[in-house]
Amino acid sequence: LQCIGFLCGVVILTRLYHLQIHEHETFAHLGKKNFLRTQTVPSPRGDIVDMHGNLLATNMPITHLYWQGTGNKEINKDQRHMLELVEIILSTPETPCNIPFQNIKFAERFGTRVKIASELTYEQLTQISEQCMQSQNLIITTHFKRYYPHQNLACHILGYLGDIHIQSQGKMGLEKLFQPTLQGQNGLLQTTINSFGRQLAQEQLQRVQKGGNLQTTLDIQLKKYRDWETDRKSTRLNSSH
């Protein structure tokens, strides 16, 4: 029996030595993945301008509204009043806003984040900033989407972007030909969370770098005039027939 006990002890010690020395890095990495989250921050794309510096393609900021939970078991009276006020601000006669109270209750209890509204208007953003600025739960974030000030004018030259969540890719025209110049470099954020998913800390691992601008030889005002003149002649020709 003593011999069997000795052999079992040797096996256990050998196994412990293997796990703590040889497999230490593997299990340490797995342990970090349980409470560390890495988030990619998209970089703003570079602008495209004509020969006179007029914008042909740029980035339009869009604003989202989130609720950041604080670990309370229930939403208190002041928080509910704040949410009702936000619901009034976000509602319009055409599109009434329905605050996702159940999702917010879950986020509040476990300290997580949930989206309340997307693409706020300037008026909505102003009212929320003025009337709800004391709230620690309301988080406003800004992202960018591609914007073409002249809409379809010269679209066959400028091209367009593919709909990719993290980094949009040029699919045609100048957006595709000069993709390496325009795309910039994404940033990285590392977030520490607890077992309930509540955010404890956040660290910037890599800064966002905006893409480079591109100046073309296109004269957008001349292009407008030529298109207008072509349409006018076409209309006159059709009316004569």
Backbone as a ProteinNet text record, in pm:
[ID]
protein_1_A
[PRIMARY]
LQCIGFLCGVVILTRLYHLQIHEHETFAHLGKKNFLRTQTVPSPRGDIVDMHGNLLATNMPITHLYWQGTGNKEINKDQRHMLELVEIILSTPETPCNIPFQNIKFAERFGTRVKIASELTYEQLTQISEQCMQSQNLIITTHFKRYYPHQNLACHILGYLGDIHIQSQGKMGLEKLFQPTLQGQNGLLQTTINSFGRQLAQEQLQRVQKGGNLQTTLDIQLKKYRDWETDRKSTRLNSSH
[TERTIARY]
81.9	0	86	191.3	281.9	343.3	375	435	336.2	207.7	104.2	82.2	78.2	60.3	175.2	297.8	415.1	407.7	368.5	357.8	250.4	137.1	30	78.5	153	206.6	301.5	386.5	480.6	405.4	299.7	219.9	154.5	97.5	30	129.1	246.2	347.4	399.8	418.6	465.4	362.9	235	129.5	122.9	133.9	132.6	251.3	367.1	486.6	466.1	407.1	383.2	286.2	176.7	75.5	128.4	204.5	247.5	374.2	456.8	582.1	570.9	538	536.9	412	298.2	173.8	133.6	226.7	193	145.2	219.1	183	48.3	20.9	-106.6	-224.2	-218.8	-330.3	-338.6	-223	-225.6	-296.7	-270.9	-337	-487.8	-526.5	-669	-736.3	-664.5	-719.4	-742.3	-647.9	-662.6	-780.5	-804.7	-915.8	-1050.2	-1055.6	-1181.3	-1220.2	-1121.8	-1156	-1098.5	-1031.7	-980.4	-1049.6	-1095.5	-1159.1	-1085.8	-1051.1	-984	-1082.8	-1093	-1189	-1116.3	-1156.2	-1098	-1174.4	-1101.3	-1161.2	-1134.3	-1236.9	-1215.1	-1154.8	-1065.2	-1001.2	-1083.7	-1092.3	-1159.7	-1085.6	-1160	-1101.4	-1057.7	-954.4	-907.2	-1007.2	-1001	-1091.2	-1042.5	-1136.9	-1105.5	-1153.6	-1065.9	-1100.2	-1069.9	-1131.8	-1104.4	-981.5	-951.6	-829.8	-828.3	-946.9	-956.5	-974.7	-971	-985.3	-1128	-1224	-1363.7	-1382.5	-1454.6	-1474.1	-1558.6	-1509.1	-1583.6	-1628.9	-1548.6	-1582.2	-1519	-1598.3	-1547.7	-1619.3	-1602.8	-1663.2	-1766.6	-1885.8	-1990.7	-2000.3	-1989.5	-2001.9	-2145.5	-2163.7	-2294.9	-2284	-2387.4	-2385	-2484.6	-2439.6	-2524.6	-2536	-2648.2	-2672.4	-2680.3	-2604.2	-2599.5	-2636.4	-2678.5	-2697.7	-2588.8	-2509.1	-2403.1	-2450.7	-2466.8	-2512	-2408.8	-2457.8	-2368.9	-2372.9	-2441.3	-2441.2	-2554.7	-2650.1	-2765.6	-2862.8	-2929	-3022.8	-3146.1	-3187.5	-3306.6	-3278.5	-3357	-3349.1	-3422.5	-3355.2	-3418.1	-3508.1	-3570.7	-3668.3	-3604.8	-3487.6	-3420.8	-3380.5	-3333.3	-3294.8	-3415.7	-3525.8	-3648	-3697.4	-3691	-3731.4	-3641.3	-3511.2	-3417.3	-3450.3	-3483	-3516.8	-3646.7	-3742.9	-3868.3	-3844.1	-3754	-3719.4	-3649.9	-3558.5	-3489.7	-3589.4	-3686.4	-3787.7	-3867.8	-3898.7	-3970.6	-3885	-3756	-3665.1	-3648.3	-3638.2	-3612	-3736.9	-3853.6	-3978.2	-4014.1	-4066.8	-4120.3	-4261	-4343.2	-4478.7	-4478.8	-4376.3	-4369.1	-4314.6	-4214.5	-4147.9	-4135.1	-4235	-4224.6	-4114.3	-4045.5	-3933.6	-3982.7	-3941.6	-3972.5	-3842.6	-3818.6	-3697	-3698.4	-3589.9	-3584.9	-3559.8	-3665.4	-3649.8	-3597.9	-3643.4	-3598.8	-3448.8	-3402	-3258.5	-3177.8	-3233.2	-3163.8	-3158.1	-3266.2	-3265.7	-3155.8	-3141.8	-3036.9	-2898.7	-2880.8	-2751.6	-2719.1	-2819.5	-2798.3	-2756	-2817.6	-2787.7	-2646.7	-2603.5	-2474	-2364.6	-2395.4	-2293.2	-2246.7	-2333.3	-2296.3	-2356.9	-2333.4	-2377.5	-2477	-2581.6	-2683.8	-2717.8	-2742.3	-2772.9	-2918.3	-2939.1	-3073.8	-3121.5	-3033.8	-3074.5	-2953	-2977.5	-2871.1	-2891.4	-2780.6	-2779.6	-2871	-2834.3	-2910.2	-2899.4	-3007.3	-3003	-2932.8	-2896.9	-2829.2	-2919.7	-3050.3	-3144.5	-3155.7	-3162.9	-3171.8	-3044.8	-2930.1	-2802.7	-2791.3	-2834.1	-2827.3	-2916.4	-3039.1	-3132.6	-3085.3	-3034.2	-2984.1	-2863.6	-2774.2	-2655	-2692	-2795.8	-2835.7	-2917.5	-3011.1	-3105.7	-3063.4	-2970.2	-2930.8	-2781.7	-2717.6	-2571.6	-2524	-2612.6	-2573.3	-2576.2	-2635	-2648.3	-2514.2	-2483	-2362.4	-2388.9	-2515.3	-2551.4	-2555.8	-2585.4	-2598	-2460.9	-2428.5	-2299.5	-2324.7	-2259	-2270.8	-2140.6	-2151	-2034	-2050.7	-1939.4	-1941.5	-1861.3	-1920.9	-1855.2	-1865	-1809.1	-1808.5	-1861.1	-1932.8	-1972.8	-1937.1	-1918.5	-1874.2	-1985.3	-1947	-2043.8	-1991.5	-2079.2	-2045.7	-2132.3	-2075.8	-2153.9	-2229.4	-2177.1	-2241	-2322.3	-2348.4	-2433.3	-2382.2	-2462.7	-2425.5	-2332.7	-2303.9	-2217.1	-2075.8	-2026.8	-1892.5	-1879.1	-1991.4	-1984.7	-1908.4	-1909.3	-1836.6	-1685.7	-1644.1	-1501.7	-1462.5	-1544.3	-1513	-1526.6	-1627.8	-1650.9	-1733.7	-1722.1	-1799.3	-1728.1	-1780.8	-1720.8	-1807.5	-1743.2	-1815.8	-1861.6	-1968.9	-2025.7	-1960.3	-1848	-1774.3	-1773.3	-1800.2	-1823.4	-1701.5	-1585.1	-1468.8	-1398.1	-1363.1	-1286.1	-1348.5	-1407.4	-1469.4	-1361.9	-1388.1	-1293.4	-1351.1	-1265	-1307.7	-1341.8	-1456.3	-1502.5	-1498.4	-1475.6	-1477.8	-1415.5	-1365.6	-1316.8	-1197.5	-1187.6	-1074.8	-1073	-1190.9	-1197.5	-1124.7	-1127.9	-1060	-913.9	-888	-751.6	-655.9	-705.9	-620.1	-656.1	-702.1	-738.4	-624.8	-500.6	-393.2	-369.9	-390	-369.3	-482.9	-605.2	-723.3	-761.8	-723	-782.5	-735.9	-615.1	-568.4	-535.5	-520.7	-485.2	-580.3	-640.1	-734.3	-663.8	-739.7	-689.2	-732.1	-674.5	-708.3	-733.4	-843.6	-875.7	-883.7	-824.9	-833.3	-917.1	-1025	-1117.7	-1108.8	-1102.4	-1103.8	-1244.5	-1299.1	-1434.4	-1431	-1540.5	-1551.8	-1635.2	-1670.1	-1741.4	-1883	-1938	-2072.3	-2070.4	-1949.7	-1938.1	-1929.6	-1921	-1912.7	-1773.2	-1767.3	-1639.6	-1572	-1447.2	-1371.3	-1266.7	-1204.2	-1099.3	-1083.8	-1022.2	-1000.8	-865.1	-792.2	-657.6	-643.5	-583.4	-560.6	-429	-438	-319	-257.1	-341.9	-293.5	-382.7	-321	-395.8	-449.2	-563.9	-622.7	-545	-516.9	-451.8	-542.5	-582.3	-670.5	-598.7	-676.4	-620.2	-573	-489.1	-436	-538.5	-531.4	-622.3	-571.9	-664.6	-632.9	-687.7	-598.8	-642.1	-641.5	-751	-766.9	-753.9	-752.7	-750.1	-890.7	-991.5	-1130.2	-1174.2	-1245.1	-1305.9	-1456	-1503.7	-1641.1	-1741.4	-1705.8	-1796.8	-1810.7	-1699.8	-1705.2	-1784.5	-1767.1	-1841.5	-1991.9	-2030.6	-2171.8	-2227.2	-2149.2	-2195.9	-2210.9	-2115.1	-2120.7	-2239.7	-2266	-2381.1	-2512.1	-2515.6	-2636.3	-2659.1	-2550.8	-2561.9	-2605	-2552.5	-2591.3	-2739.4	-2785.9	-2927.5	-3015.9	-2972.8	-3052.3	-3065.3	-2954.2	-2958.9	-3044.4	-3035	-3113.9	-3263.1	-3297.9	-3439	-3492.1	-3413.1	-3454.2	-3470.1	-3379.3	-3385.5	-3511.6	-3544.2	-3662.4	-3790.5	-3791.8	-3911.7	-3935.5	-3827.5	-3843.8	-3904.9	-3889.5	-3949.3	-4090.9
-120.7	0	126.6	122.5	237.3	263.3	155	167.7	229	182.8	237.1	385.5	419.5	559.9	646.1	590.7	665.8	689.4	586.8	600.1	701.5	699.1	796.5	938.9	954.6	1087.7	1135.4	1044.8	1082.5	1124.5	1047.4	1079.8	1216.5	1243.1	1372.1	1487.7	1470.4	1577.4	1600.3	1489.6	1503.2	1579.4	1545.5	1613.9	1761.6	1793.2	1933.1	2009.6	1946.3	2009.4	2037.8	1942.5	1960.1	2074.8	2082.4	2186.4	2325	2336.9	2468.1	2518.4	2428.7	2471.6	2466.7	2351.8	2336	2398.2	2391	2442.5	2578.8	2642.7	2769.9	2876	2896.6	3001	2973.7	2847.6	2812.4	2846.2	2804.2	2828.6	2974.7	3043.6	3187.1	3263.6	3225.8	3289.2	3264.2	3140.2	3108	3184	3200.7	3274.7	3421.1	3482.6	3623.5	3643.6	3546.4	3559.2	3564.4	3514.2	3514.8	3653.7	3744.9	3877	3992.3	3963.1	4067.8	4061.8	4175.4	4185.7	4291	4255.9	4349	4397.8	4527.5	4589.8	4671.8	4653.8	4731	4862.1	4972.4	5105.2	5146.6	5154.5	5187.9	5326.3	5339	5468.3	5546.9	5680.2	5762.1	5755	5743.6	5734.6	5873	5878.5	6005.1	6070.1	6202.4	6275.5	6270	6282.7	6300.1	6439.2	6519.6	6656.5	6678.3	6783.6	6814.9	6905.2	6956.3	7033.8	7165.5	7213.2	7337.1	7313.1	7188.9	7156.5	7134.6	7132.9	7106.7	6958.8	6931.1	6793.4	6714.2	6596.9	6502.8	6382.1	6342.6	6232.1	6259.7	6244.2	6270.7	6179.6	6205.6	6122.5	6202.3	6147.5	6212.7	6146.5	6225	6165.6	6124.2	6005.6	5957.7	5922.9	5956.6	5946.3	5842.3	5754.2	5652.5	5678	5636.5	5653.9	5517	5499.8	5372.8	5394.8	5285.3	5282.5	5196.4	5254.3	5181.4	5145.4	5014.9	4970.2	4994.9	5009.9	5039.1	4930.7	4819	4708.4	4710	4803	4804.1	4692.3	4636.5	4526.9	4574.8	4697.9	4753.2	4896.1	4940.2	5078.7	5166.1	5267.8	5351.2	5457.5	5536.7	5635.9	5741.2	5789.5	5892.5	5838.2	5713.7	5653.4	5634.3	5591.5	5572.8	5707.1	5809.3	5942.9	5989	5959.7	5997.7	5925	5797.4	5720.1	5768.6	5804.6	5858.1	5990.4	6072	6198.1	6173.2	6075.6	6040.7	5990	5910.4	5857.6	5971.1	6073.9	6189.6	6264.6	6281.5	6354.3	6280.4	6148	6069.1	6045.7	6062.6	6035.2	6149.8	6114.3	6210.7	6166.5	6256.8	6216.5	6100.2	6093.1	5986.2	5856.4	5867.1	5747.8	5758.1	5712.2	5712.9	5618.5	5658.3	5579.3	5491.2	5366.8	5273.5	5231.4	5282.1	5248.9	5100.5	5026.1	4882.5	4862.4	4880.7	4878.2	4744.1	4633.9	4502.5	4483	4523.5	4513.4	4604.9	4722.4	4816.9	4764	4699.7	4640.6	4534.9	4452.9	4349.5	4413.8	4515.7	4584.3	4653.9	4712.8	4782.2	4684.3	4569.2	4471.7	4414.8	4388	4322.6	4418.2	4547.8	4647.2	4642.5	4601.1	4594.1	4712.8	4717.4	4830.1	4783.5	4864.2	4831.9	4958.6	4941	5056.4	5098.3	5230.1	5286.5	5338.9	5411.7	5471.7	5488.7	5485.8	5501.5	5629.7	5687.9	5803.6	5915.7	5970.5	6081.6	6205	6282.2	6409.3	6512.8	6625.9	6731.8	6783	6799	6847.3	6749.8	6619.3	6518.7	6516.9	6523.8	6523.5	6644.9	6760.9	6883.4	6874.7	6827.4	6817.3	6718	6602.5	6502.3	6555.7	6625.6	6681.2	6785.5	6864.6	6972	6920.1	6828.7	6787	6662.6	6586.6	6460.3	6454.8	6568.8	6570.7	6517.3	6515.3	6465.7	6313	6246.8	6101.5	6032.5	5936	5855.8	5732.4	5708.1	5589.1	5611.3	5732.8	5761.6	5785.9	5707	5716.4	5751.3	5855.3	5897.1	5863.4	5788	5751.4	5802.6	5833.6	5886.6	5795.5	5761.9	5684.7	5764.5	5709.4	5780.5	5690.6	5752.5	5682.5	5769.3	5706.2	5778.1	5867.8	5989.3	6088.8	6154.9	6159.5	6221.9	6347.4	6466.3	6590.7	6616.5	6568.4	6594.1	6473.4	6381.7	6264.7	6183.4	6171	6084.1	6149.8	6276.8	6346	6286.6	6245.3	6185.2	6056.4	5987.8	5864.8	5754.7	5757.4	5655.2	5674.5	5794.7	5822.6	5793.8	5841.3	5825.9	5681.4	5610.7	5473.4	5468.7	5358.8	5340.8	5241.5	5225.1	5135.3	5012.4	4900.6	4781.1	4792.9	4727.4	4733.5	4628.9	4667.9	4580.2	4646.3	4568.7	4624.3	4699.7	4640.9	4701.6	4799.8	4758.4	4843.1	4835.7	4946.9	4950.3	4947.4	4872.9	4857.8	4921.7	4992.8	5049.7	4940.4	4952	4848.9	4894.8	5024.9	5075.4	5213.9	5256.2	5391.4	5426.2	5556.9	5604.1	5541.3	5511.4	5449	5314.7	5244.3	5115.1	5131.8	5218.6	5235.2	5287.2	5375.9	5438.1	5389.7	5265.5	5206.4	5213.5	5178.2	5184.2	5324.9	5427.8	5566	5613.8	5578.7	5633.5	5561.8	5435.9	5353.5	5387	5437.6	5467.2	5341.6	5356.8	5244.3	5238.4	5121.8	5104.8	5111.9	5149.1	5148.2	5021.5	5000	4883.3	4926.8	4878.7	4901.8	4768.2	4762.3	4641.2	4671.4	4595.3	4617.3	4502.3	4536.3	4436.1	4426.8	4305.8	4284.7	4183.2	4180.7	4079.4	3962	3871.5	3749.6	3776.8	3896.1	3931.8	4013.9	4038.7	4117.8	4267.5	4309	4451.4	4505.1	4621.5	4682.3	4739.9	4699.6	4746.7	4849.9	4831.6	4924.4	4914.5	5017.1	5019.4	5082.8	5020.5	5067.6	5074.9	5182.1	5198.5	5130.2	5028.8	4956.3	5016.8	5071.5	5128.8	5246	5358.8	5478.5	5470.6	5535.2	5543.3	5645.3	5609.3	5701.8	5721.4	5846	5878.5	5851.9	5810.7	5786.4	5914.9	5899.5	6015.5	6072.5	6202.1	6267.6	6249	6260.7	6242.4	6361.3	6431.8	6543.5	6498.5	6525.6	6483.7	6603.7	6577.5	6684.1	6720	6662.4	6688.4	6826	6900.1	7027.8	7003.3	6995.3	6955.1	7059.1	7188.1	7291.8	7284.9	7259.4	7243	7118.3	7012.2	6889.1	6913.2	6991.4	7025.1	7099.2	7197.6	7278.4	7191.6	7103.6	7018.9	6923.5	6867.2	6778.8	6855.5	6979.1	7061.2	7095.5	7129.2	7165.6	7044.8	6927.6	6805.5	6774.9	6788.1	6764	6865.7	6991.3	7095.7	7069.2	7030.6	7000.7	6877.3	6779	6657.2	6686.5	6774	6811.9	6886.9	6979.2	7055.1	6965	6867.7	6775.8	6688.5	6641.9	6557.4	6636.3	6761.9	6843.8	6880.4	6888.4	6921.6	6806.4	6683.7	6566.7	6544.6
0	0	0	80.1	83.3	-54.4	-123.7	-256.8	-354.5	-344.6	-434	-404.6	-273.2	-235.3	-284.5	-275.9	-322.4	-472.6	-547.5	-692.9	-732.1	-661.1	-689.1	-662.9	-554	-522.2	-630	-679.2	-785.3	-911.6	-946.6	-1065.6	-1052.3	-932.4	-910.6	-918.6	-852.9	-855.4	-997	-1071.3	-1209.5	-1294.6	-1272.4	-1347.9	-1312.2	-1183.6	-1140.8	-1198.9	-1199.9	-1257	-1405.5	-1475.7	-1619.5	-1644.9	-1566	-1587.1	-1552.6	-1443.5	-1397.6	-1466.5	-1515.5	-1578.9	-1731.9	-1786.6	-1932.1	-1996.2	-1928.1	-1984.5	-1927.4	-1856.1	-1789.8	-1888.6	-1997.1	-2093.1	-2159	-2188.3	-2252.2	-2162.6	-2036.5	-1945.6	-1902.7	-1896.5	-1865.4	-1975.7	-2102.5	-2216.1	-2213.5	-2183.5	-2175.3	-2061.5	-1951.3	-1837.7	-1871.1	-1943.3	-1981.3	-2075.1	-2162.6	-2257.2	-2185.6	-2061.6	-1987.2	-1940	-1923.1	-1870.2	-1952.8	-2064.3	-2151.6	-2286.7	-2337	-2467.5	-2549.8	-2673.3	-2763.2	-2867.6	-2881.4	-2972.1	-3077.2	-3203.7	-3313.1	-3329.8	-3338.3	-3358.5	-3502.4	-3588.3	-3729.4	-3746	-3842.2	-3869.8	-3970.9	-3955.8	-4057	-4190.5	-4297.6	-4430.7	-4477.7	-4560.6	-4612.5	-4706.8	-4718.7	-4807.4	-4951.4	-5044.1	-5186.7	-5226.5	-5287.4	-5325.5	-5473.2	-5530.4	-5670.7	-5679.9	-5799	-5820.7	-5742.9	-5700.9	-5624.3	-5474.5	-5433.1	-5291.1	-5245.2	-5338.7	-5303.6	-5270.3	-5163.2	-5119.1	-5218.5	-5253.6	-5338	-5257.1	-5160.4	-5070.2	-4934.6	-4829	-4694.5	-4595.5	-4466.3	-4362.2	-4284.2	-4271	-4193.1	-4055.8	-3947.8	-3814.1	-3786.3	-3731.2	-3687.6	-3538.9	-3464.9	-3319.3	-3271	-3180.1	-3120.4	-2970	-2913.1	-2770	-2702.7	-2595	-2521.4	-2374.5	-2311.7	-2166.5	-2106.1	-2015.9	-1947.3	-1807.3	-1782.5	-1651.5	-1542.8	-1418.8	-1305.8	-1197.6	-1224.5	-1128.8	-1028.9	-1043.1	-952.7	-990.1	-889.7	-916.2	-991.4	-964.4	-1028.5	-1076.2	-1173.3	-1218	-1116.4	-1063.7	-961.9	-1024.4	-940	-985	-1075.5	-1037.5	-1118.3	-1255.4	-1258.7	-1386.9	-1477.9	-1420.6	-1501	-1555.3	-1472.4	-1518.6	-1633.5	-1622.3	-1727.8	-1858.1	-1848.6	-1967.6	-2031.7	-1949.9	-2004.6	-2076.2	-2022.8	-2087.3	-2221.2	-2223.6	-2347.8	-2452.1	-2406.6	-2498.4	-2562.6	-2485.8	-2539.4	-2640.3	-2610.5	-2700.3	-2832.2	-2826	-2946.8	-3031.5	-2973.7	-3046.1	-3139.2	-3254.6	-3350.3	-3388.1	-3444.8	-3486.1	-3583.9	-3669.5	-3769.8	-3711.6	-3623.8	-3570	-3418.2	-3343.3	-3197.6	-3149.8	-3045.6	-2991.6	-2876.9	-2878.9	-2770.6	-2703.4	-2584.9	-2510.9	-2472	-2498.4	-2462.7	-2313.2	-2232.3	-2086.9	-2035.7	-2094.9	-2046.8	-2069.2	-2186.1	-2213.9	-2122.9	-2093.5	-2006.3	-1862.5	-1816.8	-1682.9	-1670.4	-1774.5	-1773.2	-1772.4	-1857.7	-1864.2	-1732.6	-1669.6	-1541.9	-1432.3	-1431.3	-1326	-1338.9	-1462.2	-1481.8	-1528.2	-1532	-1565	-1708.8	-1800.1	-1941.5	-2016.6	-2146.9	-2229.7	-2334.2	-2356.9	-2455.8	-2534.2	-2664.3	-2749.3	-2732.3	-2718.4	-2707.8	-2842.5	-2914	-3041.2	-3131.3	-3262.5	-3361.8	-3441.8	-3484.8	-3574.9	-3523.6	-3409.3	-3353.3	-3442.1	-3449.4	-3520.7	-3432.8	-3494	-3418.2	-3306.1	-3334.3	-3233.3	-3117.5	-3148.5	-3042.2	-2958.1	-3023.8	-2952.3	-2860.4	-2909.9	-2830.3	-2707.5	-2725	-2612.4	-2508.1	-2553.6	-2458.6	-2382.5	-2452.5	-2388.4	-2284.1	-2312	-2220.5	-2102.4	-2128.7	-2026.2	-1949.3	-2004	-1939.7	-1910.1	-1904	-1890.3	-1755.2	-1654	-1521.6	-1512.4	-1611	-1605	-1628.9	-1542.9	-1560.1	-1645.8	-1677.6	-1753.3	-1903.6	-1946.3	-2089.1	-2150.4	-2253.1	-2321.5	-2467.4	-2515.9	-2655.7	-2728.4	-2837.4	-2916.5	-3059	-3122.6	-3258.9	-3351.7	-3464.7	-3569.5	-3700.2	-3805.9	-3933.4	-4044.9	-4138.7	-4260.5	-4380.5	-4496	-4615.4	-4667.9	-4705.6	-4751.1	-4878.7	-4978.6	-5107	-5122.6	-5099.7	-5100.7	-5230.2	-5343.1	-5472.7	-5520.5	-5427.7	-5453	-5573	-5679.5	-5791.2	-5892.8	-5874	-5968.7	-5964	-6080.1	-6093.5	-6013.1	-5986.5	-5907.2	-5979.3	-6114.2	-6189.9	-6177.4	-6140	-6118.8	-5973.8	-5881.2	-5738.8	-5692	-5743.7	-5699.8	-5573	-5498.8	-5376	-5286.3	-5164.4	-5066.1	-5045.3	-5015.5	-4976.9	-4833	-4798.1	-4663.9	-4575.4	-4514.9	-4423.7	-4286.4	-4181.2	-4048	-3994.6	-4002.4	-3939.3	-4031.2	-4151	-4241.7	-4379.7	-4424.8	-4556.4	-4664	-4770	-4879.4	-5005.4	-5080.4	-5207	-5306.3	-5372.8	-5465.4	-5610.5	-5633.5	-5770	-5772.2	-5888.6	-5907.2	-5819.4	-5783.2	-5703.3	-5564.4	-5510.5	-5377.8	-5377	-5489.7	-5499.3	-5539.6	-5640	-5691	-5584.3	-5497.2	-5394.9	-5254.3	-5244.8	-5116.1	-5013.6	-5048.7	-4947.7	-4893.6	-4977.5	-4933.6	-4844.6	-4879.9	-4814.1	-4685.1	-4667.9	-4561.9	-4420.2	-4400.7	-4265.5	-4186.5	-4056	-3968.2	-3849.9	-3829.1	-3718.2	-3582.9	-3480.8	-3344.7	-3271.9	-3154.8	-3073	-2928.9	-2871.1	-2731.1	-2658.9	-2541.6	-2459.4	-2335.9	-2318.7	-2208.2	-2108.9	-1981.2	-1874.4	-1818.2	-1812	-1760.9	-1647.3	-1569.3	-1464.9	-1514.1	-1424.8	-1465	-1513.8	-1482.7	-1528.2	-1656.9	-1711	-1832.3	-1807.5	-1681.9	-1648.4	-1678.8	-1742.8	-1777.8	-1654	-1631.9	-1516.8	-1555.2	-1670.4	-1713.9	-1865.4	-1922.5	-2067	-2097.1	-2189.9	-2224.3	-2376	-2422.7	-2565.9	-2603.3	-2688.8	-2731.6	-2857.4	-2942.2	-3068.8	-3108.2	-3139	-3173.3	-3316.4	-3337.8	-3471.9	-3555.1	-3681.2	-3774.4	-3895.8	-3918.4	-4030.7	-4162.7	-4263.7	-4395.9	-4462.3	-4563.6	-4635.1	-4732.7	-4755.8	-4850.7	-4993.8	-5088	-5229.2	-5307.8	-5378.7	-5463.6	-5609.4	-5677.5	-5816.6	-5910.2	-6040.3	-6141.1	-6188.3	-6123.1	-6160	-6110.8	-6196.5	-6158.7	-6142.5	-6018.4	-5993.8	-6044.1	-6037.3	-6086.6	-6238.2	-6306.8	-6451.9	-6488.9	-6409.5	-6432.3	-6416.9	-6316.8	-6297.2	-6417.7	-6467.4	-6581.1	-6705.8	-6730.1	-6848.8	-6842.4	-6724.1	-6710.2	-6728.4	-6675	-6690.8	-6837.5	-6907.3	-7049	-7132.5	-7100.7	-7171.1	-7150.9	-7025.8	-6996.5	-7068.3	-7074.1	-7140.4	-7289.4	-7351.8	-7495.1	-7522.1	-7433.6	-7451.9	-7440.2	-7344.6	-7326.5	-7446.9	-7501.7	-7618.2	-7740	-7753.2	-7865.8	-7857.1	-7737.1	-7718.1	-7741.7	-7699.7	-7715.6	-7862.1	-7941.1	-8083.6	-8162.1	-8108.6	-8174.9	-8125.9
[MASK]
+++++++++++++++++++++++++++++++++++++++++++++++++++++++++++++++++++++++++++++++++++++++++++++++++++++++++++++++++++++++++++++++++++++++++++++++++++++++++++++++++++++++++++++++++++++++++++++++++++++++++++++++++++++++++++++++++++++++++++++++++

